[in-house]
mmCIF file of N, CA and C in Angstrom:
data_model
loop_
_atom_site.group_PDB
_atom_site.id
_atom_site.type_symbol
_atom_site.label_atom_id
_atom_site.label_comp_id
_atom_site.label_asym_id
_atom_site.label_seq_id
_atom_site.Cartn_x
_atom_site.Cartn_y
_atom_site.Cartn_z
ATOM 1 N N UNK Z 136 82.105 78.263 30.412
ATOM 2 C CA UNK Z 136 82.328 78.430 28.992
ATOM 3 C C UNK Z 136 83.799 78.745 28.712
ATOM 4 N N UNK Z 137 84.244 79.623 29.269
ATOM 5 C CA UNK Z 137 85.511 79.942 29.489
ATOM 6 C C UNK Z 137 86.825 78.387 29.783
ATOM 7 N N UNK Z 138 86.563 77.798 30.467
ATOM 8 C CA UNK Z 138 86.934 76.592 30.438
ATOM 9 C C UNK Z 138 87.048 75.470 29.176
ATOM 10 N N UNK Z 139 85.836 75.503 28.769
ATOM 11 C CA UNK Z 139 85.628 74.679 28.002
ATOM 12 C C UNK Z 139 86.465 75.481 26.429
ATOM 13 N N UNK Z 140 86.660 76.485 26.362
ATOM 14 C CA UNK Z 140 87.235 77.369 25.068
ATOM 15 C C UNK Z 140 88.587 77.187 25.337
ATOM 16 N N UNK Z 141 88.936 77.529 26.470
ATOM 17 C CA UNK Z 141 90.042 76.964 26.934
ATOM 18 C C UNK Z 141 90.908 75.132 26.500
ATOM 19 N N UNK Z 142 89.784 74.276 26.840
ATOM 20 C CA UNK Z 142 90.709 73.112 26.429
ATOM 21 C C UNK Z 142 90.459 72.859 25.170
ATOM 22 N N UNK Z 143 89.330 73.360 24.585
ATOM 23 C CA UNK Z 143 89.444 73.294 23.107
ATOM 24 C C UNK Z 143 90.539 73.829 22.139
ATOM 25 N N UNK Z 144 91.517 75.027 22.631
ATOM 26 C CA UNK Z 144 92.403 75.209 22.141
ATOM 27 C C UNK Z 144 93.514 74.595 22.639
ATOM 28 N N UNK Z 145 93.567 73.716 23.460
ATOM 29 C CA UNK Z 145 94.688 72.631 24.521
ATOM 30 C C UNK Z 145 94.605 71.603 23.350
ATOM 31 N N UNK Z 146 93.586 71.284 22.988
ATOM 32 C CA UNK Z 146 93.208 69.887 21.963
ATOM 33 C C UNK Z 146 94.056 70.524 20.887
ATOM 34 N N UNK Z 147 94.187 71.665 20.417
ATOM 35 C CA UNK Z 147 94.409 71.994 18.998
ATOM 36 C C UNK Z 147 95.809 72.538 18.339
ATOM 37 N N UNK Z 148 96.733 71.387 18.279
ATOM 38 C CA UNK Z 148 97.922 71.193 17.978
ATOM 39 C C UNK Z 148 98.730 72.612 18.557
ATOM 40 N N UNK Z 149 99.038 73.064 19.666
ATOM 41 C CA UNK Z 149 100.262 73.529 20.338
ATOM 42 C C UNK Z 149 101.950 73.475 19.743
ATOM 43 N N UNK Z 150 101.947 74.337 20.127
ATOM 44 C CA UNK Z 150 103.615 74.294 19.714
ATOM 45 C C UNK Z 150 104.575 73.701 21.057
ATOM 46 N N UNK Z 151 105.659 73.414 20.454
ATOM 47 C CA UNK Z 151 106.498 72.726 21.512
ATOM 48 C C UNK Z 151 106.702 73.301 22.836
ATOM 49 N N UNK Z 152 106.982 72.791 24.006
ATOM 50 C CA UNK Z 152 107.763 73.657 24.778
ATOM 51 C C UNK Z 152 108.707 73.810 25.206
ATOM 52 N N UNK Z 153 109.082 75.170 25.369
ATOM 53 C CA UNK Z 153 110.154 76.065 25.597
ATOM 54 C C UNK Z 153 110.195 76.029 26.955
ATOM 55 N N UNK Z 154 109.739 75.977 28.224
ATOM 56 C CA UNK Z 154 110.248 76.046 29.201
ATOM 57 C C UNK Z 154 109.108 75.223 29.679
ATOM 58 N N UNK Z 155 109.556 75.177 31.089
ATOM 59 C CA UNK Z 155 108.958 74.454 31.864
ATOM 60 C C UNK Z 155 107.960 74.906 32.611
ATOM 61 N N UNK Z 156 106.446 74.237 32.040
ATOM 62 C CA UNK Z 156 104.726 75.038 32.254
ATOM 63 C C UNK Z 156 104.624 75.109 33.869
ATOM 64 N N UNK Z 157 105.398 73.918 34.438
ATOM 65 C CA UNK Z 157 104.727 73.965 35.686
ATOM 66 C C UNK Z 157 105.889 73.204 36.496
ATOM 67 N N UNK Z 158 106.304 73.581 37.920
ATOM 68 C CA UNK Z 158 107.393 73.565 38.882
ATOM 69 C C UNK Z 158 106.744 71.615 38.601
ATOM 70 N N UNK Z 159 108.100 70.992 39.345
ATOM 71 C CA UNK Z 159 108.048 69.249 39.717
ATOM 72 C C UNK Z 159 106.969 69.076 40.689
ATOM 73 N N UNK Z 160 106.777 69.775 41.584
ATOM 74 C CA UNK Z 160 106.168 69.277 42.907
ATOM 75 C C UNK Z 160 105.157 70.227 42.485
ATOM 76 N N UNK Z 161 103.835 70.449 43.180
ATOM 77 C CA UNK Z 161 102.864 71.322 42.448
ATOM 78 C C UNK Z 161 103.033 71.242 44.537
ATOM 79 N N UNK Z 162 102.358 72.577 44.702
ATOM 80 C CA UNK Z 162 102.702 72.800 45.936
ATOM 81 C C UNK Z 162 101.121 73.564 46.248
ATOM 82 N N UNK Z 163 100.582 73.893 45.304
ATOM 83 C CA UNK Z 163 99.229 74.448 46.342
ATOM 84 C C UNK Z 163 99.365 75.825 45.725
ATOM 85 N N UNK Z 164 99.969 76.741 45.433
ATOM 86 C CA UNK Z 164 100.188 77.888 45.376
ATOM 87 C C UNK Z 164 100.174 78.082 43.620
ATOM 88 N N UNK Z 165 99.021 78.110 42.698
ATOM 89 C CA UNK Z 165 99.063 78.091 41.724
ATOM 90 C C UNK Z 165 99.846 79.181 41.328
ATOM 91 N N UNK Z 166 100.416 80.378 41.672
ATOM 92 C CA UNK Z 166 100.311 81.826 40.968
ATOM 93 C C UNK Z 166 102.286 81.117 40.807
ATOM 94 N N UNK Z 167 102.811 80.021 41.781
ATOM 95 C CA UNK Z 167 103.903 80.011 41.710
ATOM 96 C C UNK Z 167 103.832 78.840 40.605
ATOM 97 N N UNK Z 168 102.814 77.829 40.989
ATOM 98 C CA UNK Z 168 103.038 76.340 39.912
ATOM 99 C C UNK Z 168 103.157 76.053 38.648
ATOM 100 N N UNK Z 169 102.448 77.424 38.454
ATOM 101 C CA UNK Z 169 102.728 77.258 36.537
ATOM 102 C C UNK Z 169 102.875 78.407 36.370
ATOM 103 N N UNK Z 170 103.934 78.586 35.258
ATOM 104 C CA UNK Z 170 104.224 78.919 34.697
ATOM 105 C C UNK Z 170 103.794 79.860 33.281
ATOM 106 N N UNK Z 171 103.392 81.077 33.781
ATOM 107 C CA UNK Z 171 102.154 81.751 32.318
ATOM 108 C C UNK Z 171 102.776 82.336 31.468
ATOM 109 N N UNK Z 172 104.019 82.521 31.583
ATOM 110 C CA UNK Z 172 104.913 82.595 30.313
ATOM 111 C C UNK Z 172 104.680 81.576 29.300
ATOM 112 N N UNK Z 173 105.115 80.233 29.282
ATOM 113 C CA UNK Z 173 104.888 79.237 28.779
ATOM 114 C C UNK Z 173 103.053 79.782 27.926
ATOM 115 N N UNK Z 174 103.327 79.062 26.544
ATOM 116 C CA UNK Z 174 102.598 79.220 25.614
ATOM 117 C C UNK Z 174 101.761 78.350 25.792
ATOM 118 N N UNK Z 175 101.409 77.245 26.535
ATOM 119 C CA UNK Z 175 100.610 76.160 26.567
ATOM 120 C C UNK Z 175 99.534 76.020 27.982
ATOM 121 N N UNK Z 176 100.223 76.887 28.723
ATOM 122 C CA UNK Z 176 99.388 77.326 30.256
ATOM 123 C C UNK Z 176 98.095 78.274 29.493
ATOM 124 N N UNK Z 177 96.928 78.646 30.372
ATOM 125 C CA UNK Z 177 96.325 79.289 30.132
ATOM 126 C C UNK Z 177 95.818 79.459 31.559
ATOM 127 N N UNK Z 178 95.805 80.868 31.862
ATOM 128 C CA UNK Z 178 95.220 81.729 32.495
ATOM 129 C C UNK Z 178 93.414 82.227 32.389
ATOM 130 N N UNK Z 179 92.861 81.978 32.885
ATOM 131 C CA UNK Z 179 90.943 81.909 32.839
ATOM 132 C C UNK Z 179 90.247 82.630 33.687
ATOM 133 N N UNK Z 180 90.566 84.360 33.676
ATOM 134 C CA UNK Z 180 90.215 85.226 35.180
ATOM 135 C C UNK Z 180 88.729 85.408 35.157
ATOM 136 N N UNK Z 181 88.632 85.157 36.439
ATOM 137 C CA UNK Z 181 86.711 85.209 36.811
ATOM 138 C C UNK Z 181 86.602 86.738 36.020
ATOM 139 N N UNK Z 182 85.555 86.987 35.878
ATOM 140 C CA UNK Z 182 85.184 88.364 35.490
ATOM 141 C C UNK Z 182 84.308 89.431 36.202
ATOM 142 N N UNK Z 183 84.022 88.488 37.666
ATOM 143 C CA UNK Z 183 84.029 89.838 38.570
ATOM 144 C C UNK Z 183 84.298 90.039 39.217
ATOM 145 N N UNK Z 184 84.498 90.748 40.409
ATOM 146 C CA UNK Z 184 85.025 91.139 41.533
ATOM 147 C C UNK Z 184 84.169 91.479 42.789
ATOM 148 N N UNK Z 185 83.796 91.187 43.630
ATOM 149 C CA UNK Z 185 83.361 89.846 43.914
ATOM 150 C C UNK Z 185 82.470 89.408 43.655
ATOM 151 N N UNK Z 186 82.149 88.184 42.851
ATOM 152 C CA UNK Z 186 80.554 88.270 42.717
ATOM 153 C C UNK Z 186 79.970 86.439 43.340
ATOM 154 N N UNK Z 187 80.718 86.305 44.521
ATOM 155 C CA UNK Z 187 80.012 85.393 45.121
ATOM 156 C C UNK Z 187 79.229 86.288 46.410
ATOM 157 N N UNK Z 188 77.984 86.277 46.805
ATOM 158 C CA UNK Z 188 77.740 86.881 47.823
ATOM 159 C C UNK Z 188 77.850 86.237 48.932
ATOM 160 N N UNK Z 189 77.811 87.195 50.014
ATOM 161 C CA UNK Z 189 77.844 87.102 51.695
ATOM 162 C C UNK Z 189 76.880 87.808 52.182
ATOM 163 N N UNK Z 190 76.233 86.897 53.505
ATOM 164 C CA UNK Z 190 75.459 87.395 54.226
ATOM 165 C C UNK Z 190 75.829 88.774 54.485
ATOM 166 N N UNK Z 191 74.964 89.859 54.669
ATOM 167 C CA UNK Z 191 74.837 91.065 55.426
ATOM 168 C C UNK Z 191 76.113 91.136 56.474
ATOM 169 N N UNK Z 192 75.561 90.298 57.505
ATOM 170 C CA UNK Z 192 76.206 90.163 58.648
ATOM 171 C C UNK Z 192 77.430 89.957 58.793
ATOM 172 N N UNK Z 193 77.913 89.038 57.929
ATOM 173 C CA UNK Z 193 79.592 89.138 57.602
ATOM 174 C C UNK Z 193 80.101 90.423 57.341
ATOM 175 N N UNK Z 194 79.321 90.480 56.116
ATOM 176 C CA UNK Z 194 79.730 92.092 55.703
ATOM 177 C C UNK Z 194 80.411 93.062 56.921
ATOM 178 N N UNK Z 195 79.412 93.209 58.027
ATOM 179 C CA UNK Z 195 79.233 94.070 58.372
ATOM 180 C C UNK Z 195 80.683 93.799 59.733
ATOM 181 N N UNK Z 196 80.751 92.435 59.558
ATOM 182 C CA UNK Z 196 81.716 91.826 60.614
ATOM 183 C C UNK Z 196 83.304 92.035 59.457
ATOM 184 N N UNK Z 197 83.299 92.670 58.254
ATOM 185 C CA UNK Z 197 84.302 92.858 58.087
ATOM 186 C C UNK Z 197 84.449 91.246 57.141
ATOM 187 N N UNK Z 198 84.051 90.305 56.887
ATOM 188 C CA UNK Z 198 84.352 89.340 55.977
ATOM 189 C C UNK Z 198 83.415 89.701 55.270
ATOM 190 N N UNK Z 199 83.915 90.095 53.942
ATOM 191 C CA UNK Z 199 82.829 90.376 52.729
ATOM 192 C C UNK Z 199 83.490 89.710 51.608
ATOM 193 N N UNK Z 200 84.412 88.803 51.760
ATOM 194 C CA UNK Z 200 84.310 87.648 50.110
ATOM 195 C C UNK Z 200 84.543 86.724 50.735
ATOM 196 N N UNK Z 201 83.893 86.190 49.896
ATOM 197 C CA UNK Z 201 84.035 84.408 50.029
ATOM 198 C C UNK Z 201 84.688 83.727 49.484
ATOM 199 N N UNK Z 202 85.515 82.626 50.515
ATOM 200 C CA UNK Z 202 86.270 81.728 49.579
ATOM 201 C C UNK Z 202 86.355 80.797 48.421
ATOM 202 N N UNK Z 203 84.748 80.974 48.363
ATOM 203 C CA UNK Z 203 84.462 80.457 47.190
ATOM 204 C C UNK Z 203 84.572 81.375 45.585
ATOM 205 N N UNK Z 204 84.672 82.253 46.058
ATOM 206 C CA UNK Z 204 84.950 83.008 44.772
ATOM 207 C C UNK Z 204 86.450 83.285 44.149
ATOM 208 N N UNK Z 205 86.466 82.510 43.164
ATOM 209 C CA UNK Z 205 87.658 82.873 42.787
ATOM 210 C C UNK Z 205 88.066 83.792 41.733
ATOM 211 N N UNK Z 206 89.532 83.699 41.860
ATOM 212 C CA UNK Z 206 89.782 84.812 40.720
ATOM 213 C C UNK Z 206 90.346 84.096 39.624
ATOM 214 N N UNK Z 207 90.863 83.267 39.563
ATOM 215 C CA UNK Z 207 91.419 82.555 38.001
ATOM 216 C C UNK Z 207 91.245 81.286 38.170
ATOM 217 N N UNK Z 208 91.603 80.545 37.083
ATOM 218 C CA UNK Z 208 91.883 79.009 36.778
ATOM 219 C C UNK Z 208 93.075 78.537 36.263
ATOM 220 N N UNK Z 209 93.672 78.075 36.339
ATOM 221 C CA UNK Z 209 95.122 78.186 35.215
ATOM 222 C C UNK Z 209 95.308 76.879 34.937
ATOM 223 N N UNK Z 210 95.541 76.763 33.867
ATOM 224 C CA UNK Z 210 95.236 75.062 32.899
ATOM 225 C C UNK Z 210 96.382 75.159 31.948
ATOM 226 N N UNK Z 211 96.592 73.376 32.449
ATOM 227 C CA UNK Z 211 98.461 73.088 31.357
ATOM 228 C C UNK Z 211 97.713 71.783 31.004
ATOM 229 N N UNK Z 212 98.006 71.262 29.599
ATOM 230 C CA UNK Z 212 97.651 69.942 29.408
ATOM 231 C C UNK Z 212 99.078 69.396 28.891
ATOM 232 N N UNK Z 213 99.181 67.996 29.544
ATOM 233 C CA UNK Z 213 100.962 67.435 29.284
ATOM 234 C C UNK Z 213 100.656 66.603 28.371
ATOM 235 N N UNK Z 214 100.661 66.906 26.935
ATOM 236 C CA UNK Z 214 100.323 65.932 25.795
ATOM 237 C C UNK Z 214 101.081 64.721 26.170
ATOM 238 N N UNK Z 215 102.160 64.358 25.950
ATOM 239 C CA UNK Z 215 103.236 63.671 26.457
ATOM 240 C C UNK Z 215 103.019 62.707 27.201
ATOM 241 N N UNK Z 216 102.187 63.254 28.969
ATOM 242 C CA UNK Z 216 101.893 62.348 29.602
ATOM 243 C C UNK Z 216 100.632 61.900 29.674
ATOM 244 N N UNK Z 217 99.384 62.887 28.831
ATOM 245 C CA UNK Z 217 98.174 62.897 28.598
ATOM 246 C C UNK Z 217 97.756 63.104 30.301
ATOM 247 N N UNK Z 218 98.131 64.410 30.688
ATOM 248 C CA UNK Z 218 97.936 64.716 31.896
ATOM 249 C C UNK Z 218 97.088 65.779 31.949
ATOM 250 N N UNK Z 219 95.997 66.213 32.419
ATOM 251 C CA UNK Z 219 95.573 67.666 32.757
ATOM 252 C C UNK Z 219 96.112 68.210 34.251
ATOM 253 N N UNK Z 220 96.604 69.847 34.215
ATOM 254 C CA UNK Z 220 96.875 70.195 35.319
ATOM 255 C C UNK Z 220 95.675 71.354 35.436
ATOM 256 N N UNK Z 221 95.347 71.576 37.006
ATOM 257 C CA UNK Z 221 94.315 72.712 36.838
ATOM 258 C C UNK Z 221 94.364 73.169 38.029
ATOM 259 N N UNK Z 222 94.619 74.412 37.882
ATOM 260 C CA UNK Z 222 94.555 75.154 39.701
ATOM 261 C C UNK Z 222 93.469 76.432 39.798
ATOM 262 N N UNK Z 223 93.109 76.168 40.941
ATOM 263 C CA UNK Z 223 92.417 77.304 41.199
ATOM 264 C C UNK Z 223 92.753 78.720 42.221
ATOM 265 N N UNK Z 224 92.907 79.478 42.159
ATOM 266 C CA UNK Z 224 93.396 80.762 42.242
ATOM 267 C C UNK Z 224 91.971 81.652 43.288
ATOM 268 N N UNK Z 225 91.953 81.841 44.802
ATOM 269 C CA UNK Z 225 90.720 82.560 44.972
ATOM 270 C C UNK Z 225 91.596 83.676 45.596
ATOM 271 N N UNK Z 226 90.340 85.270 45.335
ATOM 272 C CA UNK Z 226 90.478 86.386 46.211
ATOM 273 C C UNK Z 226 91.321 86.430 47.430
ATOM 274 N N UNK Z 227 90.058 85.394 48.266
ATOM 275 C CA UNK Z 227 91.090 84.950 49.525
ATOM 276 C C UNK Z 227 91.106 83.495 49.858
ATOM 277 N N UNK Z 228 91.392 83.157 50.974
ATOM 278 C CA UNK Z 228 91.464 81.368 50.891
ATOM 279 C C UNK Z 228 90.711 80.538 50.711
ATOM 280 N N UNK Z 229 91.227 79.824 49.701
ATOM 281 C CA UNK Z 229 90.226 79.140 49.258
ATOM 282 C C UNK Z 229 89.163 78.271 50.108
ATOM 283 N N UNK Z 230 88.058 78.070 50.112
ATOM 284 C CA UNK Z 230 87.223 77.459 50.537
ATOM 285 C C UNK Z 230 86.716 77.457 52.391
ATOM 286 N N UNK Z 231 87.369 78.933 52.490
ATOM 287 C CA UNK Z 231 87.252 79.516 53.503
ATOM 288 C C UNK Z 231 85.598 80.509 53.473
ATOM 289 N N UNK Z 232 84.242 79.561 53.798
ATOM 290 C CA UNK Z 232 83.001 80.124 53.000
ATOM 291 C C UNK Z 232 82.845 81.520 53.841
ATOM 292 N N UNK Z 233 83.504 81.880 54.959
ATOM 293 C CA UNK Z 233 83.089 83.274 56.011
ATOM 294 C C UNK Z 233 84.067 84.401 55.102
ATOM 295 N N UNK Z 234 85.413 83.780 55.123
ATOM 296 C CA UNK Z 234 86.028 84.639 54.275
ATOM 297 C C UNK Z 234 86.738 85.156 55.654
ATOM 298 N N UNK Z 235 86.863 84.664 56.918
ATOM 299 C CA UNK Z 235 87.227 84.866 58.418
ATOM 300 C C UNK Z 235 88.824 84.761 58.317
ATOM 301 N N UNK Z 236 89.322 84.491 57.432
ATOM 302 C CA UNK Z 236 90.697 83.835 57.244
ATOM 303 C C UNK Z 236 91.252 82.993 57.706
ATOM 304 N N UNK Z 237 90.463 81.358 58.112
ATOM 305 C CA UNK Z 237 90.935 80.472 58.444
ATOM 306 C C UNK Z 237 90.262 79.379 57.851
ATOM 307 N N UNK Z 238 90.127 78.767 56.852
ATOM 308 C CA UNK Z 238 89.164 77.677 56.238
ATOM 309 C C UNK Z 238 88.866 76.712 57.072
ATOM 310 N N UNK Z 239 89.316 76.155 58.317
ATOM 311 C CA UNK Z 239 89.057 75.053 59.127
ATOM 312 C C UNK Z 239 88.029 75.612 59.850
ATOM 313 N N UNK Z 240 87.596 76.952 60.090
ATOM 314 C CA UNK Z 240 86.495 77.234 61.364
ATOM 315 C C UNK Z 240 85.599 77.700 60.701
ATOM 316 N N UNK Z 241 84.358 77.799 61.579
ATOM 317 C CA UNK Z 241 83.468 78.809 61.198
ATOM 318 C C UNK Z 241 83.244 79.908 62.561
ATOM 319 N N UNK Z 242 83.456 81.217 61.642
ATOM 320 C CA UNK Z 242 83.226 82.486 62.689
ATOM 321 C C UNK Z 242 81.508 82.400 63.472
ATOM 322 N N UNK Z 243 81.550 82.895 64.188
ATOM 323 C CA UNK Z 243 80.952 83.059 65.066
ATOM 324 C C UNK Z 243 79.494 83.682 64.726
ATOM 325 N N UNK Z 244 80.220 84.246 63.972
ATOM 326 C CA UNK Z 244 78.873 85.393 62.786
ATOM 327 C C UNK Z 244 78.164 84.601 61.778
ATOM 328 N N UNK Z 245 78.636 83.591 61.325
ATOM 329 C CA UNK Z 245 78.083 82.421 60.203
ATOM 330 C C UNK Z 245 77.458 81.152 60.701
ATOM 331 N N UNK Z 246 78.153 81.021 62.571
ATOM 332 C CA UNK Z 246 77.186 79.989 63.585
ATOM 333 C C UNK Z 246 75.906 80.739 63.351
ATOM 334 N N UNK Z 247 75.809 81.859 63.999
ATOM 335 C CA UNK Z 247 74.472 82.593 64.078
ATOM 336 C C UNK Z 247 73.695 82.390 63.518
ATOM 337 N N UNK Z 248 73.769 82.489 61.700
ATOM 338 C CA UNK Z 248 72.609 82.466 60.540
ATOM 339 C C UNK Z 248 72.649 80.515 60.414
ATOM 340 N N UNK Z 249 73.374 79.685 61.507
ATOM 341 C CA UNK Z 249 72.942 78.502 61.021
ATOM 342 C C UNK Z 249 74.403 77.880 60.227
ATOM 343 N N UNK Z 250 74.676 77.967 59.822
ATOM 344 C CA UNK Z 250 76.186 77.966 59.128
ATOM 345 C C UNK Z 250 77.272 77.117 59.450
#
């Protein structure tokens, strides 16, 4: 919902811009790529902390968020080029589901339950 309120005010005549929403090269690192000064970025923070769950067992192994949970969204629309930009922002790495701190593996603790 939050999203969607979001580009509905993207649709709804903006003022010019003053600086530049988002670096040339978009590099992966949203918190650096755009720009939230800029009046036309919007910032979209999850509203909880953490509220994707993890097995027990992680927990207990010390990975207790998941990379799937994130913490923001941050959205620029380039009227101009009729471009949408959209990054996603997680706790910890993204799409890292153990939360082990390496997204390419799976820990040892998440083989166990099948994973």
């Amino acid at each position: 919902a939050a999203v969607a309120a979001a580009l509905a005010v993207l649709t709804a005549g903006a003022p010019a811009a003053r600086a530049a929403p988002i670096v040339p090269a978009l590099t992966g690192d949203v918190a650096n790529d755009f720009n939230f000064a800029h009046p036309e970025v919007y910032r979209l923070n999850d509203v909880g902390f953490p509220d994707v769950g993890v097995p027990d067992r992680l927990k207990d192994s010390g990975m207790s968020i998941s990379g799937y949970d994130f913490e923001y969204v941050a959205v620029y629309y380039d009227r101009a080029a009729d471009r949408l930009y959209m990054g996603l922002d997680c706790f910890v790495i993204c799409g890292d589901a153990d939360g082990n701190g390496d997204a390419d593996t799976t820990s040892p603790e998440l083989v166990l339950l099948g994973g």
